[in-house]
Short mmCIF file of C-alpha atoms and ligand atoms in Angstrom, two decimals:
data_model
loop_
_atom_site.label_atom_id
_atom_site.label_comp_id
_atom_site.label_asym_id
_atom_site.label_seq_id
_atom_site.Cartn_x
_atom_site.Cartn_y
_atom_site.Cartn_z
CA MET F 1 9.51 5.16 -8.00
CA CYS F 2 6.76 4.03 -10.42
CA GLU F 3 8.74 0.96 -11.52
CA THR F 4 9.21 -0.14 -7.89
CA ILE F 5 5.54 0.42 -7.11
CA GLU F 6 4.47 -1.54 -10.18
CA LYS F 7 6.85 -4.38 -9.23
CA LEU F 8 5.47 -4.39 -5.66
CA TYR F 9 1.87 -4.38 -6.91
CA LYS F 10 2.61 -7.49 -9.00
CA ILE F 11 4.13 -9.20 -5.93
CA ILE F 12 1.02 -8.29 -3.91
CA LEU F 13 -1.28 -9.73 -6.60
CA ASP F 14 0.81 -12.91 -6.59
CA ARG F 15 0.59 -13.21 -2.78
CA LEU F 16 -3.19 -12.67 -2.86
CA GLU F 17 -3.56 -15.39 -5.49
CA LYS F 18 -1.14 -18.01 -4.05
CA LYS F 19 -1.58 -17.16 -0.31
CA PRO F 20 1.84 -18.57 0.68
CA VAL F 21 2.36 -19.44 4.34
CA GLY F 22 4.04 -16.59 6.18
CA SER F 23 2.89 -13.94 3.72
CA TYR F 24 1.95 -10.76 5.57
CA THR F 25 -0.02 -9.68 2.48
CA ALA F 26 -2.11 -12.85 2.43
CA GLN F 27 -2.63 -12.67 6.20
CA LEU F 28 -3.70 -9.02 5.96
CA ALA F 29 -6.15 -9.68 3.11
CA SER F 30 -7.63 -12.69 4.94
CA LYS F 31 -8.86 -10.27 7.61
CA GLY F 32 -11.20 -8.68 5.06
CA ARG F 33 -11.66 -5.39 3.24
CA GLY F 34 -12.78 -3.54 6.36
CA TYR F 35 -9.63 -4.49 8.26
CA VAL F 36 -7.37 -3.54 5.34
CA ALA F 37 -9.18 -0.19 5.03
CA ARG F 38 -8.60 0.48 8.75
CA LYS F 39 -4.92 -0.49 8.40
CA LEU F 40 -4.60 1.96 5.51
CA GLY F 41 -6.02 4.69 7.71
CA GLU F 42 -3.68 3.69 10.57
CA GLU F 43 -0.65 3.88 8.29
CA ALA F 44 -1.74 7.34 7.08
CA VAL F 45 -1.94 8.50 10.71
CA GLU F 46 1.47 6.97 11.46
CA ALA F 47 2.92 8.97 8.54
CA ILE F 48 1.26 12.16 9.84
CA VAL F 49 2.58 11.56 13.38
CA ALA F 50 6.06 10.91 12.00
CA SER F 51 5.91 14.22 10.12
CA LEU F 52 4.99 16.07 13.32
CA SER F 53 7.55 14.62 15.65
CA GLU F 54 10.13 12.46 13.93
CA ASP F 55 12.98 12.78 11.50
CA ARG F 56 12.83 12.53 7.70
CA LYS F 57 13.97 8.90 7.73
CA ARG F 58 10.96 7.92 9.86
CA ILE F 59 8.63 9.82 7.52
CA VAL F 60 10.04 7.89 4.57
CA GLU F 61 9.59 4.58 6.44
CA GLU F 62 5.98 5.37 7.33
CA LEU F 63 5.20 6.52 3.78
CA ALA F 64 6.61 3.22 2.49
CA ASP F 65 4.26 1.40 4.90
CA LEU F 66 1.39 3.59 3.68
CA ILE F 67 2.08 2.95 -0.01
CA TYR F 68 2.37 -0.80 0.58
CA HIS F 69 -0.95 -0.87 2.44
CA MET F 70 -2.53 1.35 -0.23
CA LEU F 71 -1.47 -1.16 -2.89
CA VAL F 72 -2.97 -4.05 -0.91
CA PHE F 73 -6.16 -1.97 -0.47
CA MET F 74 -6.24 -1.32 -4.23
CA ALA F 75 -5.67 -4.98 -5.09
CA ILE F 76 -8.48 -6.28 -2.86
CA ASN F 77 -10.78 -3.61 -4.28
CA ASN F 78 -9.84 -4.59 -7.84
CA VAL F 79 -8.30 -1.18 -8.61
CA SER F 80 -5.17 -1.27 -10.78
CA ILE F 81 -2.31 1.20 -10.85
CA ASP F 82 -3.40 2.04 -14.41
CA ASP F 83 -6.90 2.89 -13.13
CA VAL F 84 -5.47 5.45 -10.70
CA CYS F 85 -2.89 6.84 -13.15
CA THR F 86 -5.61 7.29 -15.80
CA GLU F 87 -7.67 9.27 -13.27
CA LEU F 88 -4.66 11.38 -12.28
CA GLU F 89 -3.84 12.05 -15.96
CA ALA F 90 -7.45 13.12 -16.61
CA ARG F 91 -7.15 15.71 -13.81
CA MET F 92 -3.88 17.20 -15.01
CA LYS F 93 -4.26 20.77 -16.13
CA LYS F 94 -2.49 21.00 -19.50
N1 PRT B 1 6.58 -3.43 1.48
C1 PRT B 1 6.10 -4.27 2.31
C2 PRT B 1 5.69 -3.89 3.63
N2 PRT B 1 5.70 -2.69 4.28
C3 PRT B 1 5.19 -2.92 5.51
N3 PRT B 1 4.88 -4.22 5.64
C4 PRT B 1 4.35 -4.89 6.82
O1 PRT B 1 3.31 -4.07 7.32
C5 PRT B 1 3.35 -4.12 8.72
C6 PRT B 1 3.37 -2.68 9.19
O2 PRT B 1 2.27 -2.51 9.98
P1 PRT B 1 2.49 -2.08 11.49
O3 PRT B 1 3.45 -0.95 11.53
O4 PRT B 1 1.12 -1.88 12.03
O5 PRT B 1 3.18 -3.37 12.10
P2 PRT B 1 2.44 -4.62 12.67
O6 PRT B 1 1.91 -4.24 14.04
O7 PRT B 1 3.38 -5.76 12.59
O8 PRT B 1 1.20 -4.91 11.69
P3 PRT B 1 -0.20 -5.48 12.15
O9 PRT B 1 0.08 -6.77 12.91
O10 PRT B 1 -0.81 -4.38 13.02
O11 PRT B 1 -0.98 -5.72 10.87
C7 PRT B 1 4.60 -4.81 9.20
O12 PRT B 1 4.27 -6.08 9.71
C8 PRT B 1 5.40 -4.96 7.92
O13 PRT B 1 6.03 -6.20 7.86
C9 PRT B 1 5.17 -4.86 4.49
N4 PRT B 1 5.04 -6.17 4.12
C10 PRT B 1 5.42 -6.52 2.88
N5 PRT B 1 5.95 -5.61 1.97
C11 PRT B 1 6.30 -6.02 0.62
O14 PRT B 1 5.37 -6.99 0.17
C12 PRT B 1 6.06 -8.14 -0.31
C13 PRT B 1 5.29 -9.39 0.05
O15 PRT B 1 5.31 -9.54 1.46
P4 PRT B 1 4.72 -10.90 2.06
O16 PRT B 1 3.26 -10.93 1.75
O17 PRT B 1 5.00 -10.83 3.56
O18 PRT B 1 5.46 -12.04 1.37
C14 PRT B 1 7.44 -8.09 0.35
O19 PRT B 1 8.38 -8.69 -0.50
C15 PRT B 1 7.69 -6.59 0.47
O20 PRT B 1 8.23 -6.15 -0.77
#
């Protein structure tokens, strides 16, 4: 899972830098940090709703949406995957 997320994060950084036509990532980021933050919240709610009323496949799909939007949110807030993993490591009870 981590390798896929790291690969996706690199793609997202590339889209934010090059802003290719048709890129959902570039379009999303162009709407500003506030919009991306709201989208992140929306995707979290969609995952919660899926867990309350839908099947496992739908939960997986909504969590994939959530992780993608979280990575875009991280990128536009200049937070790397390493930043978050370092914080998570620091919290781990040995
Ligand atoms: N993993 C994703 C991914 N998951 C979800 N989404 C998009 O996120 C949106 C999901 O939000 P919604 O459910 O609200 O659907 P929506 O109503 O169309 O979205 P909004 O118009 O409300 O923003 C959909 O439009 C999906 O296309 C993603 N878009 C892109 N990626 C990855 O990011 C890469 C770069 O994508 P582009 O920037 O489009 O090249 C792709 O190669 C993929 O690997």
